XYZ file of N, CA and C in Angstrom:
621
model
N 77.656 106.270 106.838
C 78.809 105.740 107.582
C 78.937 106.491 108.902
N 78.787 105.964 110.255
C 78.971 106.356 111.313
C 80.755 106.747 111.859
N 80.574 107.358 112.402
C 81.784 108.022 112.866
C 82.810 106.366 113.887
N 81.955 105.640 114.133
C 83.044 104.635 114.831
C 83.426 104.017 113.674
N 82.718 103.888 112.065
C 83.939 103.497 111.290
C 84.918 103.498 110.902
N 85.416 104.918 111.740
C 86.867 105.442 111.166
C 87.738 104.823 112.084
N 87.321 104.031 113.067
C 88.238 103.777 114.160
C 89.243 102.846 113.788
N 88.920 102.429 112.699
C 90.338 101.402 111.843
C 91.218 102.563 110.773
N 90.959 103.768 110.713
C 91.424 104.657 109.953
C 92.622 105.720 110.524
N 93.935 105.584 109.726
C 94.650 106.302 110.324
C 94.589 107.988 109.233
N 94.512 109.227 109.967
C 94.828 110.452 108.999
C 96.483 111.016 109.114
N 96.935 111.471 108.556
C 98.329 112.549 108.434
C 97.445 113.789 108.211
N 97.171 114.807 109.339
C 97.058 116.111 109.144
C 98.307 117.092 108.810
N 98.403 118.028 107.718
C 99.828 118.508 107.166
C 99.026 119.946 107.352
N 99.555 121.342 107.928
C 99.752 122.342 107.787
C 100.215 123.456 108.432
N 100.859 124.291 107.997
C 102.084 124.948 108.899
C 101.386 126.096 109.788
N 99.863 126.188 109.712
C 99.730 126.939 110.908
C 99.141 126.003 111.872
N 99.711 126.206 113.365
C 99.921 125.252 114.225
C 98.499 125.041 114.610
N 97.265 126.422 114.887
C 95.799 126.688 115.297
C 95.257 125.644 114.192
N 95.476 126.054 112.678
C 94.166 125.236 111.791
C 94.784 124.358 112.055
N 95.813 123.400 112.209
C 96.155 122.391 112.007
C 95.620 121.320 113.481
N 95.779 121.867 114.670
C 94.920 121.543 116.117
C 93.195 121.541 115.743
N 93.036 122.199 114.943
C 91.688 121.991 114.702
C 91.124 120.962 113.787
N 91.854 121.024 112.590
C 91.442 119.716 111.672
C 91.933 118.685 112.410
N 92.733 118.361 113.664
C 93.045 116.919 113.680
C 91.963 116.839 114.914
N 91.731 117.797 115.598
C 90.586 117.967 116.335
C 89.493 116.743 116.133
N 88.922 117.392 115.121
C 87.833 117.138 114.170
C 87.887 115.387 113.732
N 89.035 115.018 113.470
C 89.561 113.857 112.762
C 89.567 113.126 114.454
N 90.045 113.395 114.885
C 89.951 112.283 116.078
C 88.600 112.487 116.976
N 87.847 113.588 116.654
C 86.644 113.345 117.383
C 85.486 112.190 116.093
N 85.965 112.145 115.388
C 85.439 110.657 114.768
C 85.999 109.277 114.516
N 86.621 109.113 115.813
C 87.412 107.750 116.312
C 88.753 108.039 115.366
N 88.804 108.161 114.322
C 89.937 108.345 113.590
C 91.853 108.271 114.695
N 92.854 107.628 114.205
C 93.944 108.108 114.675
C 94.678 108.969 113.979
N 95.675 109.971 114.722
C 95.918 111.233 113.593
C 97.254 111.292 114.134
N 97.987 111.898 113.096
C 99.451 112.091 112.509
C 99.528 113.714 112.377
N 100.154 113.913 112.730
C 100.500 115.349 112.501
C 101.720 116.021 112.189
N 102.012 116.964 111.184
C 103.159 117.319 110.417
C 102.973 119.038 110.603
N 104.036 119.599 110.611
C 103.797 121.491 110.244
C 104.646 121.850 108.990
N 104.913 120.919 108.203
C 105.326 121.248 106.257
C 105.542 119.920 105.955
N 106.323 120.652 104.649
C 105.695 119.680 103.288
C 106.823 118.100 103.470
N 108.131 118.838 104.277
C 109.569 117.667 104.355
C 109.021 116.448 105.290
N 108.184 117.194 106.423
C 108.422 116.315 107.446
C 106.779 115.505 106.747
N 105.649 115.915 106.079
C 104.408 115.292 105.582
C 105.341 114.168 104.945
N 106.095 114.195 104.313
C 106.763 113.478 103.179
C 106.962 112.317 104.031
N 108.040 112.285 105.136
C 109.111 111.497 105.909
C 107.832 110.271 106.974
N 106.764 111.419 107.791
C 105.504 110.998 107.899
C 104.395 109.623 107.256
N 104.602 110.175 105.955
C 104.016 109.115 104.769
C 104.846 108.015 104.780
N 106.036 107.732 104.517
C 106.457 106.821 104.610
C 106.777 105.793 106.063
N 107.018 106.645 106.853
C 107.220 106.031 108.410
C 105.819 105.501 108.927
N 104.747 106.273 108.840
C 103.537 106.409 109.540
C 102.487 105.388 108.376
N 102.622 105.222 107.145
C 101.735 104.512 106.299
C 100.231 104.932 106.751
N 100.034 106.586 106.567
C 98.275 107.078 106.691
C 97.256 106.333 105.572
N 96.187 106.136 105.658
C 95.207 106.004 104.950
C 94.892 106.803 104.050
N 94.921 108.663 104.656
C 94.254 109.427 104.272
C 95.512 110.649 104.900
N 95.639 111.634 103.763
C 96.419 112.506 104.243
C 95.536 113.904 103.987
N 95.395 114.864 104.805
C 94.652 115.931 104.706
C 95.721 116.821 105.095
N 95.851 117.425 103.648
C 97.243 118.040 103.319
C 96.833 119.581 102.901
N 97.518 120.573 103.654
C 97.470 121.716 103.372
C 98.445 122.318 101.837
N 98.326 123.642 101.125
C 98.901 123.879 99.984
C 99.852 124.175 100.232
N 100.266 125.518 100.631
C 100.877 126.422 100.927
C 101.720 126.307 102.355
N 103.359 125.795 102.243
C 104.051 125.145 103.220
C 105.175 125.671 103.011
N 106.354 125.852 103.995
C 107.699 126.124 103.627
C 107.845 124.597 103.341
N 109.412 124.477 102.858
C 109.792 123.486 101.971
C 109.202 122.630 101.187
N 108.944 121.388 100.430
C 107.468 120.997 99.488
C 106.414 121.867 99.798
N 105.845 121.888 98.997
C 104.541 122.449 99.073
C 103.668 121.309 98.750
N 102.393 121.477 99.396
C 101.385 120.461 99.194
C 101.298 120.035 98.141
N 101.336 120.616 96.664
C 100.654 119.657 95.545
C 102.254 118.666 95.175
N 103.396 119.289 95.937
C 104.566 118.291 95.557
C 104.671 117.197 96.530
N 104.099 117.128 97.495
C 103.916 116.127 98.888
C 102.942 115.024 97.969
N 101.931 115.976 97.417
C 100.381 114.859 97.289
C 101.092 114.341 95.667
N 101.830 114.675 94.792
C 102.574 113.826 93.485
C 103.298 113.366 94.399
N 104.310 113.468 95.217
C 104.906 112.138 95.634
C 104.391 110.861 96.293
N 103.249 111.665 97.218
C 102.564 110.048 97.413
C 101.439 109.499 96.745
N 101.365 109.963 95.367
C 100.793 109.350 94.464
C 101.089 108.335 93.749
N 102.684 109.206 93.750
C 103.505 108.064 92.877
C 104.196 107.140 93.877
N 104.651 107.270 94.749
C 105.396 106.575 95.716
C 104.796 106.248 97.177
N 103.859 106.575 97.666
C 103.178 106.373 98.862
C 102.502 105.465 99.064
N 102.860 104.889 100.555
C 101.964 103.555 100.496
C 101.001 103.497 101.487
N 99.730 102.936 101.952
C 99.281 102.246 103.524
C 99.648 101.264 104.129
N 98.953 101.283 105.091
C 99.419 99.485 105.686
C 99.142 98.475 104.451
N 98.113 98.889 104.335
C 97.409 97.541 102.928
C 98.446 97.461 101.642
N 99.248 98.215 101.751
C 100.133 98.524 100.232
C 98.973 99.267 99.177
N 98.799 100.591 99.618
C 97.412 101.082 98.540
C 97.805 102.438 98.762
N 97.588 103.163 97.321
C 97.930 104.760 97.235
C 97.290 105.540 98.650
N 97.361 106.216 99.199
C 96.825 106.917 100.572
C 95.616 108.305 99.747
N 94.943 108.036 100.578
C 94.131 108.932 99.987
C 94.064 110.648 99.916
N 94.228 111.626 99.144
C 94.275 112.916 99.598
C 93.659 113.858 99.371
N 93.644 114.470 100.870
C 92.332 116.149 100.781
C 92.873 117.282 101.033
N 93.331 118.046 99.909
C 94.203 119.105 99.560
C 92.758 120.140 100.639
N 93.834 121.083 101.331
C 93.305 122.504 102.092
C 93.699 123.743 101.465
N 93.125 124.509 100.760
C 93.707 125.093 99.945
C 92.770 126.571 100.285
N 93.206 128.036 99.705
C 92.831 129.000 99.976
C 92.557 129.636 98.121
N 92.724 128.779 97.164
C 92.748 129.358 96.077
C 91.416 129.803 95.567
N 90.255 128.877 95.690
C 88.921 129.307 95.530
C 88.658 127.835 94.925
N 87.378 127.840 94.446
C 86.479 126.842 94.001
C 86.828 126.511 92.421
N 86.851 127.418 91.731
C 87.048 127.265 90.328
C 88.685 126.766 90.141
N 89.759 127.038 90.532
C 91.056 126.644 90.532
C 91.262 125.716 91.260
N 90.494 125.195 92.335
C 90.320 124.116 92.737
C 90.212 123.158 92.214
N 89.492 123.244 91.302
C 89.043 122.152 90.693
C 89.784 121.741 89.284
N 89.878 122.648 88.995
C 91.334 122.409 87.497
C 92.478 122.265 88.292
N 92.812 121.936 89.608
C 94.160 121.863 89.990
C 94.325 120.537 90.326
N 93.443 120.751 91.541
C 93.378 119.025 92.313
C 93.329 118.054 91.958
N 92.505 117.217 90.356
C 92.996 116.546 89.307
C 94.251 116.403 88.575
N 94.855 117.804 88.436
C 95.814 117.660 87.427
C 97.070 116.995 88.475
N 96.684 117.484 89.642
C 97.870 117.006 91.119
C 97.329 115.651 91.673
N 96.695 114.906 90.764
C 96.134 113.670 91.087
C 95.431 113.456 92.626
N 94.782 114.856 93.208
C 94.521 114.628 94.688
C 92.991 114.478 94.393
N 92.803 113.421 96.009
C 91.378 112.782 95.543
C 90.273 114.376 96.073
N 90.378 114.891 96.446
C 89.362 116.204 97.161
C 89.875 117.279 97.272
N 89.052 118.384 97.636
C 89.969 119.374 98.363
C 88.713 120.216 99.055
N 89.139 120.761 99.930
C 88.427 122.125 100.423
C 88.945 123.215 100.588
N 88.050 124.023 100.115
C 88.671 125.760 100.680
C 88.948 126.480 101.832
N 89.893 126.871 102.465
C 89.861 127.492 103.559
C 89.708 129.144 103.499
N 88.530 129.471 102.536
C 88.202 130.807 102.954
C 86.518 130.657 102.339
N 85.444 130.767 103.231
C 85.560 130.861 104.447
C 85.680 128.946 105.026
N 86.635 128.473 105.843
C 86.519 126.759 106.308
C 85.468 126.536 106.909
N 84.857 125.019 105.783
C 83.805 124.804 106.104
C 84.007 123.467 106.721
N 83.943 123.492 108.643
C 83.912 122.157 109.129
C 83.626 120.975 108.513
N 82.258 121.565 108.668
C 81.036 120.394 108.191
C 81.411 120.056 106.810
N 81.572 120.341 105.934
C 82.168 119.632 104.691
C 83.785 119.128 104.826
N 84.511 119.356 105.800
C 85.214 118.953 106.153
C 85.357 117.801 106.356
N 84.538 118.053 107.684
C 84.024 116.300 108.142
C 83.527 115.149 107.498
N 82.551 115.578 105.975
C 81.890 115.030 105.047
C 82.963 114.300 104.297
N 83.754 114.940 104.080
C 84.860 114.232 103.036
C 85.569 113.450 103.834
N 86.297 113.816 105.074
C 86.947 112.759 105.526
C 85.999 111.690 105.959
N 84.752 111.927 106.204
C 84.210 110.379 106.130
C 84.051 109.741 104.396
N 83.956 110.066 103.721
C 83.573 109.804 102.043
C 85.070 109.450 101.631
N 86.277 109.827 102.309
C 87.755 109.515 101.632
C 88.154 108.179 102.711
N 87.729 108.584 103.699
C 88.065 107.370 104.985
C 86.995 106.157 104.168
N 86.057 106.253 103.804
C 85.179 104.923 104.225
C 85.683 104.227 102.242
N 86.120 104.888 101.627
C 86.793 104.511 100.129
C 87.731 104.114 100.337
N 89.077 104.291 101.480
C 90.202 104.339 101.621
C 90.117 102.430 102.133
N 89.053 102.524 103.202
C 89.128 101.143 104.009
C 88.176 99.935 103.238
N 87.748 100.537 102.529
C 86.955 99.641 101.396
C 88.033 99.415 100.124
N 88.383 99.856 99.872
C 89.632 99.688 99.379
C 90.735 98.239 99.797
N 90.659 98.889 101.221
C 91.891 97.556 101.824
C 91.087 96.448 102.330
N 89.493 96.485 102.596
C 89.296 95.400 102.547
C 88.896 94.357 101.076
N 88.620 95.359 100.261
C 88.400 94.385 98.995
C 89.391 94.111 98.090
N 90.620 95.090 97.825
C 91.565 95.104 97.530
C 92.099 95.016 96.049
N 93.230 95.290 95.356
C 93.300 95.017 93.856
C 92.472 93.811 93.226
N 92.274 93.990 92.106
C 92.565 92.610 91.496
C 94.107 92.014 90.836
N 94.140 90.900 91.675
C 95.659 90.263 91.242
C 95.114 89.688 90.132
N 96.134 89.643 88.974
C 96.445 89.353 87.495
C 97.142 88.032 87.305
N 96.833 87.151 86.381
C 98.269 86.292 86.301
C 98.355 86.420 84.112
N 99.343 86.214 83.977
C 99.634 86.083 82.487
C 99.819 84.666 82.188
N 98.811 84.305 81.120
C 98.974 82.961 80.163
C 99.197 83.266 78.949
N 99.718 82.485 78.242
C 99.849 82.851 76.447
C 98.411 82.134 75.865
N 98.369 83.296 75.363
C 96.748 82.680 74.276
C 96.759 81.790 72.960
N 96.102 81.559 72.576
C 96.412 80.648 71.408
C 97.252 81.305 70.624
N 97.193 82.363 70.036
C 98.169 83.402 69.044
C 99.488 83.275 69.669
N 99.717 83.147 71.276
C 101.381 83.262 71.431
C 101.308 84.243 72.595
N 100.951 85.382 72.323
C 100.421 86.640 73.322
C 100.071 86.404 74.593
N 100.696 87.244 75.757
C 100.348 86.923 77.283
C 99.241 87.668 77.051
N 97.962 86.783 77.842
C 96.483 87.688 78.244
C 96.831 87.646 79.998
N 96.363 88.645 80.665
C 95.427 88.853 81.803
C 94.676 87.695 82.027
N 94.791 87.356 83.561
C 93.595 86.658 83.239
C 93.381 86.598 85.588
N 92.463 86.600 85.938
C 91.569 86.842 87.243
C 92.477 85.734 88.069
N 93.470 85.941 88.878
C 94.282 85.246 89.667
C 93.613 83.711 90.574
N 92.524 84.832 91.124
C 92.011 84.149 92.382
C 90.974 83.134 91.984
N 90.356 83.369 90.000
C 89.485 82.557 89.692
C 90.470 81.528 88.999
N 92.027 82.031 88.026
C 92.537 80.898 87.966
C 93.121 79.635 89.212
N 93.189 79.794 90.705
C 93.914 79.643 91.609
C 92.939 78.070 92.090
N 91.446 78.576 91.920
C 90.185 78.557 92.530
C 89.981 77.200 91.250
N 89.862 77.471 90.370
C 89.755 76.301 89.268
C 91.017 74.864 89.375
N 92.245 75.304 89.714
C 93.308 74.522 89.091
C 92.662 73.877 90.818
N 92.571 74.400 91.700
C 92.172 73.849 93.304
C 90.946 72.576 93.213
N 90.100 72.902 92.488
C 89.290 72.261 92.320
C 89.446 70.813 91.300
N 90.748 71.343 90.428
C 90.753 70.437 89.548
C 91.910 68.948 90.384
N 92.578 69.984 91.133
C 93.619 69.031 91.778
C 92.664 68.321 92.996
N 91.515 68.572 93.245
C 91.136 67.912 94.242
C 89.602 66.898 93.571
N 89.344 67.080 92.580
C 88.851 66.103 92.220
C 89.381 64.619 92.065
N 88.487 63.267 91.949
C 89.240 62.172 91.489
C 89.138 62.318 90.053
N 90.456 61.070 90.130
C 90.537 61.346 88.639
C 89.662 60.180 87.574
N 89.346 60.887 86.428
C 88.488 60.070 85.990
C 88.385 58.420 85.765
N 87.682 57.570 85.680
C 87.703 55.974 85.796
C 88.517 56.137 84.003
N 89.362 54.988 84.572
C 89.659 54.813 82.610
C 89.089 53.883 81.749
N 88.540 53.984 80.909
C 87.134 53.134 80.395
C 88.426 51.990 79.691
N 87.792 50.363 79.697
C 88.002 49.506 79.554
C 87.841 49.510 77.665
N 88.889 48.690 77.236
C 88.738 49.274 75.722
C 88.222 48.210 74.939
N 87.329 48.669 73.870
C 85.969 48.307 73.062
C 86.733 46.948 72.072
N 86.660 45.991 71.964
C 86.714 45.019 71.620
C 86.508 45.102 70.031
N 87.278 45.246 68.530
C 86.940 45.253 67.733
C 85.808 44.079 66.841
N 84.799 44.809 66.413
C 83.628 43.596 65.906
C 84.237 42.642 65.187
N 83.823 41.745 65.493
C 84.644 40.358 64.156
C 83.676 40.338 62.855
N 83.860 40.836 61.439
C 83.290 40.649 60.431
C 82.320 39.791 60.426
N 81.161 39.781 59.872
C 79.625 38.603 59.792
C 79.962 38.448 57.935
N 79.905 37.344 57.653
C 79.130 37.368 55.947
C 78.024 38.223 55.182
N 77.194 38.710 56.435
C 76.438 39.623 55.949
C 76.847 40.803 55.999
N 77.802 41.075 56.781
C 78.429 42.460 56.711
C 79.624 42.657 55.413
N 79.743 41.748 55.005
C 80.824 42.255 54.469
C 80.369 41.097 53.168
N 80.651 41.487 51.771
C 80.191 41.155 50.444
C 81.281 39.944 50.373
N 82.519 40.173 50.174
C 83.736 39.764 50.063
C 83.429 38.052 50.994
N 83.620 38.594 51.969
C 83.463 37.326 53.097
C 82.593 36.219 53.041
N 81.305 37.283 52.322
C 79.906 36.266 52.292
C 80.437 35.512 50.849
N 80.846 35.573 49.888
C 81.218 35.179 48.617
C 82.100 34.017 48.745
N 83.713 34.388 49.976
C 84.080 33.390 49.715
C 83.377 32.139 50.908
N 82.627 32.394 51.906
C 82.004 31.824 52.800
C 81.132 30.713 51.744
N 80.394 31.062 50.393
C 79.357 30.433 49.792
C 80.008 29.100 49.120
N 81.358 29.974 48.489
C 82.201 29.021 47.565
C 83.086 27.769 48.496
N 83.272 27.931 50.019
C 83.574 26.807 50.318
C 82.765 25.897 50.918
N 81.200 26.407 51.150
C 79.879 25.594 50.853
C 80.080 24.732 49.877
N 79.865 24.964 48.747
C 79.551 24.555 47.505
C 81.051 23.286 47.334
N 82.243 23.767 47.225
C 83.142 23.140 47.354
C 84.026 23.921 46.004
N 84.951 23.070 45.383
C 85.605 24.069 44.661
C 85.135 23.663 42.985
N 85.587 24.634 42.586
C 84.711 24.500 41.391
C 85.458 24.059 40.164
N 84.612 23.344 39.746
C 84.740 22.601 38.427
C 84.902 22.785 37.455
């Protein structure tokens, strides 16, 4: 993924020192990216909702929220333009191993360490969270619709393939209505009864 793909990508850079924080958005807009910028956890919050980022590259350690309470709220409550969770890359100083038992349990999609900060993996992820984020909004949920199944029970069932069928069905003609089958008229040979009394009024009546 080339760096002009991000140019449909908006970031929220979050962290309260003013230097790293000029530098990661640095970085983010020298790959077309547009960037948002916050110095804690109140105003990241207020940000997310006003600004609708793609991708928030959110520092830990903030006066008021702290990052992993910023990145649960817009997990649970955060939206994009597309109406889609925003994506997040926790900056964190804890190390590699706590990293990684944390950033899951805080539902955040990445993280990197800032001791020692590594640009270049920096840059790696926000292209790998940017190019998921916009693939995302262009392919988008799958919408659901509920029918009752034979048992009674609402199933699931693929919106756009039920939408796509009933379309097709309303635009077909409708079938010819077949002209109706004329019941056979009994033969003497078909039928025992018929042929019997057919013989006896041959013959005439009997004596």
């Amino acid at each position: 993924m080339s760096d002009a793909d991000l140019s449909r990508l908006k970031v929220l850079v979050v962290d309260d020192e003013p230097k790293l924080r000029e530098l990661v958005a640095g970085v983010v807009r020298s790959m077309g990216a547009t960037v948002v910028e916050a110095g804690d956890g109140d105003e990241a919050w207020s940000l997310t909702e006003s600004e609708l980022p793609d991708l928030v590259v959110l520092d830990v350690m903030m006066p008021g929220k702290s990052g992993w309470e910023v990145c649960r709220l817009i997990k649970s409550n955060g939206k994009t333009r597309r109406g889609l969770s925003p994506k997040v890359l926790m900056l964190t100083g804890m190390g590699a191993h706590l990293n990684e038992i944390t950033s899951p349990l805080m539902a955040a999609d990445d993280w990197v360490d800032k001791g020692p900060f590594n640009f270049d993996l920096l840059r790696q992820k926000i292209v790998d969270l940017g190019k998921a984020a916009l693939a995302e909004g262009v392919e988008g949920p799958s919408l659901k619709k509920a029918r009752p199944s034979s048992s009674g029970t609402l199933v699931e069932e693929d919106a756009a393939a039920h939408d796509t069928v009933a379309e097709e069905a309303a635009a077909a003609p409708p079938a010819p209505i077949a002209a109706p089958v004329p019941e056979p008229v009994p033969t003497p040979s078909a039928d025992p009864a018929l042929a019997k009394t057919t013989a006896s009024n041959k013959n005439g009546p009997n004596k």
